[in-house]
Short mmCIF file of C-alpha atoms in Angstrom, two decimals:
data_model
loop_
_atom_site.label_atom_id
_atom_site.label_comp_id
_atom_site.label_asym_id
_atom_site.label_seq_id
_atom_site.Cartn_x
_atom_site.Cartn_y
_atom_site.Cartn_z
CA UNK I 23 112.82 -48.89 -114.05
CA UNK I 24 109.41 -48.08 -114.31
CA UNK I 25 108.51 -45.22 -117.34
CA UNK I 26 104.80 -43.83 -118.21
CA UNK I 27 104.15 -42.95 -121.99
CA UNK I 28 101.24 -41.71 -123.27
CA UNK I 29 99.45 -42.28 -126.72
CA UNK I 30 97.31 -39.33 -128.07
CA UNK I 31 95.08 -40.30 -130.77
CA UNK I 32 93.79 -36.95 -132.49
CA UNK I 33 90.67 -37.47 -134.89
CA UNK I 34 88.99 -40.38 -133.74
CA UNK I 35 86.00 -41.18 -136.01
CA UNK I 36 83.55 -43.00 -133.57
CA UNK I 37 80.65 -41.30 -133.43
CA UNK I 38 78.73 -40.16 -130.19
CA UNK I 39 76.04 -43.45 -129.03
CA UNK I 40 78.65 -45.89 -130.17
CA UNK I 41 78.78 -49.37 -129.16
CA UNK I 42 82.28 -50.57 -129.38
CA UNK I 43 82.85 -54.20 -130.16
CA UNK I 44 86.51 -54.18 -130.06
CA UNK I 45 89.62 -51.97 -130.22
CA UNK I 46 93.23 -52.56 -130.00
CA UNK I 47 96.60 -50.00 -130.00
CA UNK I 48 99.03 -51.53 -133.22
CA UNK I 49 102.38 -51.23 -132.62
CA UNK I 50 105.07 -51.61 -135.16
CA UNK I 51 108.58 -52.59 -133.97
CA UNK I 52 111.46 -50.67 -133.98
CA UNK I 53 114.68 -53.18 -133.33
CA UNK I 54 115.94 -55.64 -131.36
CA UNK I 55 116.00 -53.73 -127.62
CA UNK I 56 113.82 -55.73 -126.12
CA UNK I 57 114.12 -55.82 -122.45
CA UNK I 58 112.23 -58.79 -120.53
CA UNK I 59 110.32 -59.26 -118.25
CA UNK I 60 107.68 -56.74 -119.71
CA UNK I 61 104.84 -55.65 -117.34
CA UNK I 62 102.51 -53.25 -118.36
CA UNK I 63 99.58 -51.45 -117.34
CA UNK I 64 96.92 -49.84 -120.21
CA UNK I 65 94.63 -47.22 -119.34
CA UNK I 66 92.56 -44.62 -121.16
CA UNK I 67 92.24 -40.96 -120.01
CA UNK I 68 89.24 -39.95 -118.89
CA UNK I 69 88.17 -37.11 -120.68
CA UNK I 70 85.94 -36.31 -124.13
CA UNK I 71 88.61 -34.49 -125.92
CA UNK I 72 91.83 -35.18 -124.53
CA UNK I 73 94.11 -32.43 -124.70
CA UNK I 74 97.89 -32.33 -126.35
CA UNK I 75 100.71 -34.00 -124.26
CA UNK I 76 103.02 -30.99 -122.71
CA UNK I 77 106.55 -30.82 -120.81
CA UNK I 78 104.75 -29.97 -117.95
CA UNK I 79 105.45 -31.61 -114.79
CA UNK I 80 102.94 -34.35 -114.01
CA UNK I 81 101.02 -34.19 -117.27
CA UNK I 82 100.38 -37.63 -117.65
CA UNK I 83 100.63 -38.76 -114.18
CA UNK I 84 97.85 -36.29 -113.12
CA UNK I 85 95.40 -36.92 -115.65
CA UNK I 86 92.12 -38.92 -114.65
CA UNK I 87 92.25 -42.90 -115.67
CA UNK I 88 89.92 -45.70 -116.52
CA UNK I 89 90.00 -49.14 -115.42
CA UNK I 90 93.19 -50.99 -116.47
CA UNK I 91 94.40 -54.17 -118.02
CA UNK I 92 97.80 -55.46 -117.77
CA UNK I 93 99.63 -56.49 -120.49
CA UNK I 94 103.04 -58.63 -120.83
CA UNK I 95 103.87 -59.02 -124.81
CA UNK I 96 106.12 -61.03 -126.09
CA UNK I 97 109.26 -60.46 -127.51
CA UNK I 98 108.81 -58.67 -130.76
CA UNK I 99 111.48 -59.62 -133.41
CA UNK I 100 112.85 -57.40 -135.48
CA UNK I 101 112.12 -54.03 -137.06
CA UNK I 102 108.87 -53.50 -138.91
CA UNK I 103 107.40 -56.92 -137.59
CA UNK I 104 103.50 -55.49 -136.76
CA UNK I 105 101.20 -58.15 -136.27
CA UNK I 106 99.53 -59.59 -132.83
CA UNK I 107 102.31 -59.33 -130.51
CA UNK I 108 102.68 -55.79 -131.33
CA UNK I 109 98.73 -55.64 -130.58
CA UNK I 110 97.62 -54.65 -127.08
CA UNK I 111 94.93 -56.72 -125.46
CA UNK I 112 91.28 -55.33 -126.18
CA UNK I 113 90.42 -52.12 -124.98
CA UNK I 114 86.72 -51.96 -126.02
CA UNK I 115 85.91 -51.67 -122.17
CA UNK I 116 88.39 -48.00 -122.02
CA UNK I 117 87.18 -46.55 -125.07
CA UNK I 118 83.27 -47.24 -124.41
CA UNK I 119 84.25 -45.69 -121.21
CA UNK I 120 85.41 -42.32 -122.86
CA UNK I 121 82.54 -42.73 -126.28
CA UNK I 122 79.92 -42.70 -123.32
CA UNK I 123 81.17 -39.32 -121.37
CA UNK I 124 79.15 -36.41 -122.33
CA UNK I 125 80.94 -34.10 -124.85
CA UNK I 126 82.31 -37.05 -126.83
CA UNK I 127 82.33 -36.64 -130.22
CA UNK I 128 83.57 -38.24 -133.86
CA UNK I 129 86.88 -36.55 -134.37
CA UNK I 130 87.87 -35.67 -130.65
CA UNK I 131 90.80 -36.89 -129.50
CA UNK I 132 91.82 -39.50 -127.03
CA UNK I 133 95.35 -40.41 -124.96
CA UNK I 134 96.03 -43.99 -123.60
CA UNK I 135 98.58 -44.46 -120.89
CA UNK I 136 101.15 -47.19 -120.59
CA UNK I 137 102.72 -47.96 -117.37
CA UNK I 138 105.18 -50.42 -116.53
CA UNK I 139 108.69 -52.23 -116.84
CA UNK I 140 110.66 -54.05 -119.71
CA UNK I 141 111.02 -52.65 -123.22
CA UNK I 142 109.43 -53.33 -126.33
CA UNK I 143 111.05 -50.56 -129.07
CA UNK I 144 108.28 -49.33 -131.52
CA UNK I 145 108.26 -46.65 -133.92
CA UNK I 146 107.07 -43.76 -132.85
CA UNK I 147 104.99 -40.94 -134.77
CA UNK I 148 108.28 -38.82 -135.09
CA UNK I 149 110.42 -41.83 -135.96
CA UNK I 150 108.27 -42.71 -139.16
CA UNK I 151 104.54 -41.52 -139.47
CA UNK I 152 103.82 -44.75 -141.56
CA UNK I 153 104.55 -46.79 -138.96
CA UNK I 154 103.39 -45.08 -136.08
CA UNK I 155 100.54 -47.06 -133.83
CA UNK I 156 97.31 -46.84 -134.24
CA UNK I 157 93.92 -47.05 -132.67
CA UNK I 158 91.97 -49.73 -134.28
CA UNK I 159 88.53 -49.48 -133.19
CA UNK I 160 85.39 -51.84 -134.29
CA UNK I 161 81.56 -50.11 -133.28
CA UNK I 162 78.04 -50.63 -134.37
CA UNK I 163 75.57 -47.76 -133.79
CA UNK I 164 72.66 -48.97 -131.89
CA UNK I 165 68.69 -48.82 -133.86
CA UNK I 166 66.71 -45.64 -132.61
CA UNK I 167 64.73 -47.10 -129.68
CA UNK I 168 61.09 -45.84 -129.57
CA UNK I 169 60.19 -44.29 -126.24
CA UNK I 170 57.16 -44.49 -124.44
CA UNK I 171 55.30 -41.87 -125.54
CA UNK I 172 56.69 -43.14 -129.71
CA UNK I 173 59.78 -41.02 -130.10
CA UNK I 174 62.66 -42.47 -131.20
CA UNK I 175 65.49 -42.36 -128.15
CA UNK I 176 62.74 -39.76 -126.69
CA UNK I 177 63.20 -39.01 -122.89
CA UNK I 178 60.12 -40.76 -121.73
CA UNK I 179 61.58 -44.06 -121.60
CA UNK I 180 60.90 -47.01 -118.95
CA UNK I 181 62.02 -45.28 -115.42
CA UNK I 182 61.88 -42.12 -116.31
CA UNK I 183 59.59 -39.66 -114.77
CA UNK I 184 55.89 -39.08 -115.97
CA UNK I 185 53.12 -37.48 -114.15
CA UNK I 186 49.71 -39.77 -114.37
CA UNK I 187 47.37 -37.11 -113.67
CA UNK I 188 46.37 -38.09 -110.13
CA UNK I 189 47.11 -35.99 -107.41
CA UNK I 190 46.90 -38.49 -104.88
CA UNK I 191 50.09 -39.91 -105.85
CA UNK I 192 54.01 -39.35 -106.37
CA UNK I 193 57.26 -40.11 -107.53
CA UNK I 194 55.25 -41.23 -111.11
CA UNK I 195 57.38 -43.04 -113.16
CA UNK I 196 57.46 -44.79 -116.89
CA UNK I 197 57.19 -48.91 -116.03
CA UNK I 198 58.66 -51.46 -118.41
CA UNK I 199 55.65 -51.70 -120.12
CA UNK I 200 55.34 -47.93 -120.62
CA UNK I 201 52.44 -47.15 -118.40
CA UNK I 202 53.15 -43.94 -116.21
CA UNK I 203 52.34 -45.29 -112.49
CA UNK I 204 52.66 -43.44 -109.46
CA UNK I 205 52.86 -44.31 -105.63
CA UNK I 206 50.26 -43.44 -103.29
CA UNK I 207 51.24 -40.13 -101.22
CA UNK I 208 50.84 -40.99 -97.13
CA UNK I 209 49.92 -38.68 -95.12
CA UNK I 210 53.14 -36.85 -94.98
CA UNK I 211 53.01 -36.65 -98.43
CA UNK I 212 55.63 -39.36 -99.08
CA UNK I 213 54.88 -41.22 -102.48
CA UNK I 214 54.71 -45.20 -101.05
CA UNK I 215 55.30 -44.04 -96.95
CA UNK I 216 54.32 -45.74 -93.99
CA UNK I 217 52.33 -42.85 -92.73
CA UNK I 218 49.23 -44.60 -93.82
CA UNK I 219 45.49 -43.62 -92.32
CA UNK I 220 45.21 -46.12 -88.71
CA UNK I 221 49.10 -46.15 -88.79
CA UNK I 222 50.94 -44.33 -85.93
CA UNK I 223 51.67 -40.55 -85.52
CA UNK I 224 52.25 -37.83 -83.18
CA UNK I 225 49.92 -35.19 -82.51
CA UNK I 226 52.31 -33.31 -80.61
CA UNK I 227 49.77 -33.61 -77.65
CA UNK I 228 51.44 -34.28 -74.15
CA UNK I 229 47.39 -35.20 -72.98
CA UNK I 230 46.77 -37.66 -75.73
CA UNK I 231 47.75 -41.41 -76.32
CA UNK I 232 47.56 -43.60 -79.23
CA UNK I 233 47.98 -41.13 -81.86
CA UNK I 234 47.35 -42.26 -85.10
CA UNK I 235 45.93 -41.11 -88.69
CA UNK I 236 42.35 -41.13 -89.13
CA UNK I 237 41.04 -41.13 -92.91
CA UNK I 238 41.50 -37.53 -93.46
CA UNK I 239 44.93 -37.97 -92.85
CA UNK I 240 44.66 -35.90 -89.32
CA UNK I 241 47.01 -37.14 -86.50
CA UNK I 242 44.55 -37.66 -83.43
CA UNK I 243 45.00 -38.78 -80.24
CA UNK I 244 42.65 -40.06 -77.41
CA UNK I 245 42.27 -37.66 -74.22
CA UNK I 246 44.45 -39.50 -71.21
CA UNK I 247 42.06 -40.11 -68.39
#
C-alpha cells in the first residue's frame, strides 16, 4: 500500500541568501526487500525550522508541502550499496524554496516527505548512524549587489519606492537605471489616472452638462439652457 515517511535533517549549514545549485537525499541500502513497481513522490516541508517528527496523529500528513517530483529508483542491490540509485532526483528547486522563507537560517532544520508505493530498504538513523541518509546540498552565496542609492543589498533597489521630491506626482518608484520617477497625480489624486484636466467628470450638478476638468483641476459644467 501506500506509506508516508518523513526525513528530518537537523543542522543544516546553508546559510540565509543562498543560491542552491544542487541537492540530493543519499540513501544507503539495507537488503534485498525490494518491492517493485516503486512510485514515489518527494516533497520538502514548508517551514524555516522544521520541527521534530512526533506520534501524533497526522504529523506528517498535515504539515505544509512544496512542489513535488516523482521518483521511481531502481532496484538497489544489496546491503550497503550507496551510490546513484540510492540518490533521489535533484531537489535544489525544494530546498531554495525553504533557504528563501523568512526565518531560515544555517543550522535550522529541515524534513522531506516521501510518498508512495514499492519498497526500497535503507538504513535508517536508528539502524546505523553511519549509514543513515543524508542531505547533500551544493550553494554559492550571491556578490553584495549595490543599491541605488550605493549600499550593498540596500533597500532602495530598482522598483522599490523613492520619493522624487515633486509633489505633483505619486506612486515614485526606483527605475532600472536607478532614477526615482514618479507618475503624474490626476485630478483625483491618482498617480498616472485618467482624470486628466479637459477629461470628463461629474460636478454633481443636475443643471449642468459636459462636465469636465478645467486646468485647476475643478470639475465644471456648462449651465443647461
Amino acid at each position: 500500500g501506500h506509506q508516508l515517511v518523513g526525513l528530518r535533517f537537523d543542522g543544516v549549514e546553508v546559510p540565509e541568501g543562498a543560491l542552491i545549485v544542487s541537492a540530493h537525499i543519499q540513501f544507503t541500502s539495507a537488503g534485498q526487500g525490494d518491492v517493485d513497481p516503486v512510485e514515489l513522490i518527494v516533497s520538502a516541508e514548508i517551514d524555516a525550522d522544521a520541527s521534530p517528527i512526533s506520534w501524533a496523529p497526522f504529523d506528517l500528513s498535515g504539515r505544509v508541502r512544496s512542489d513535488t517530483i516523482s521518483w521511481q529508483p531502481q532496484p538497489w542491490g544489496g546491503a550497503g550499496s550507496a551510490g546513484p540509485e540510492q540518490r533521489t532526483p535533484d531537489l535544489s528547486a525544494m530546498v531554495q524554496e525553504v533557504v528563501d522563507l523568512p526565518g531560515w537560517q544555517a543550522n535550522n532544520a529541515m524534513l522531506f516527505l516521501v510518498f508512495g508505493s514499492g519498497r526500497r530498504q535503507a538504513f535508517s538513523f536508528e539502524m546505523d548512524p553511519q549509514s543513515a541518509p543524508e542531505l547533500c546540498i551544493s550553494y554559492i552565496i550571491p556578490d553584495p549587489v549595490p543599491d541605488c542609492l550605493g549600499v550593498l543589498d540596500g533597500p532602495n533597489m530598482p522598483g522599490a519606492p523613492c520619493d522624487d521630491g515633486d509633489p505633483a506626482t505619486g506612486g515614485d518608484a526606483w527605475s532600472a537605471a536607478c532614477e526615482c520617477i514618479g507618475a503624474l497625480l490626476d485630478c483625483e489624486g491618482v498617480p498616472g489616472g485618467a482624470s486628466l484636466p479637459g477629461s470628463g467628470c461629474d460636478d454633481g450638478n443636475a443643471l449642468t452638462e459636459n462636465d469636465a476638468w478645467d486646468a485647476s483641476c475643478n470639475c465644471i459644467g456648462d449651465l443647461l439652457p
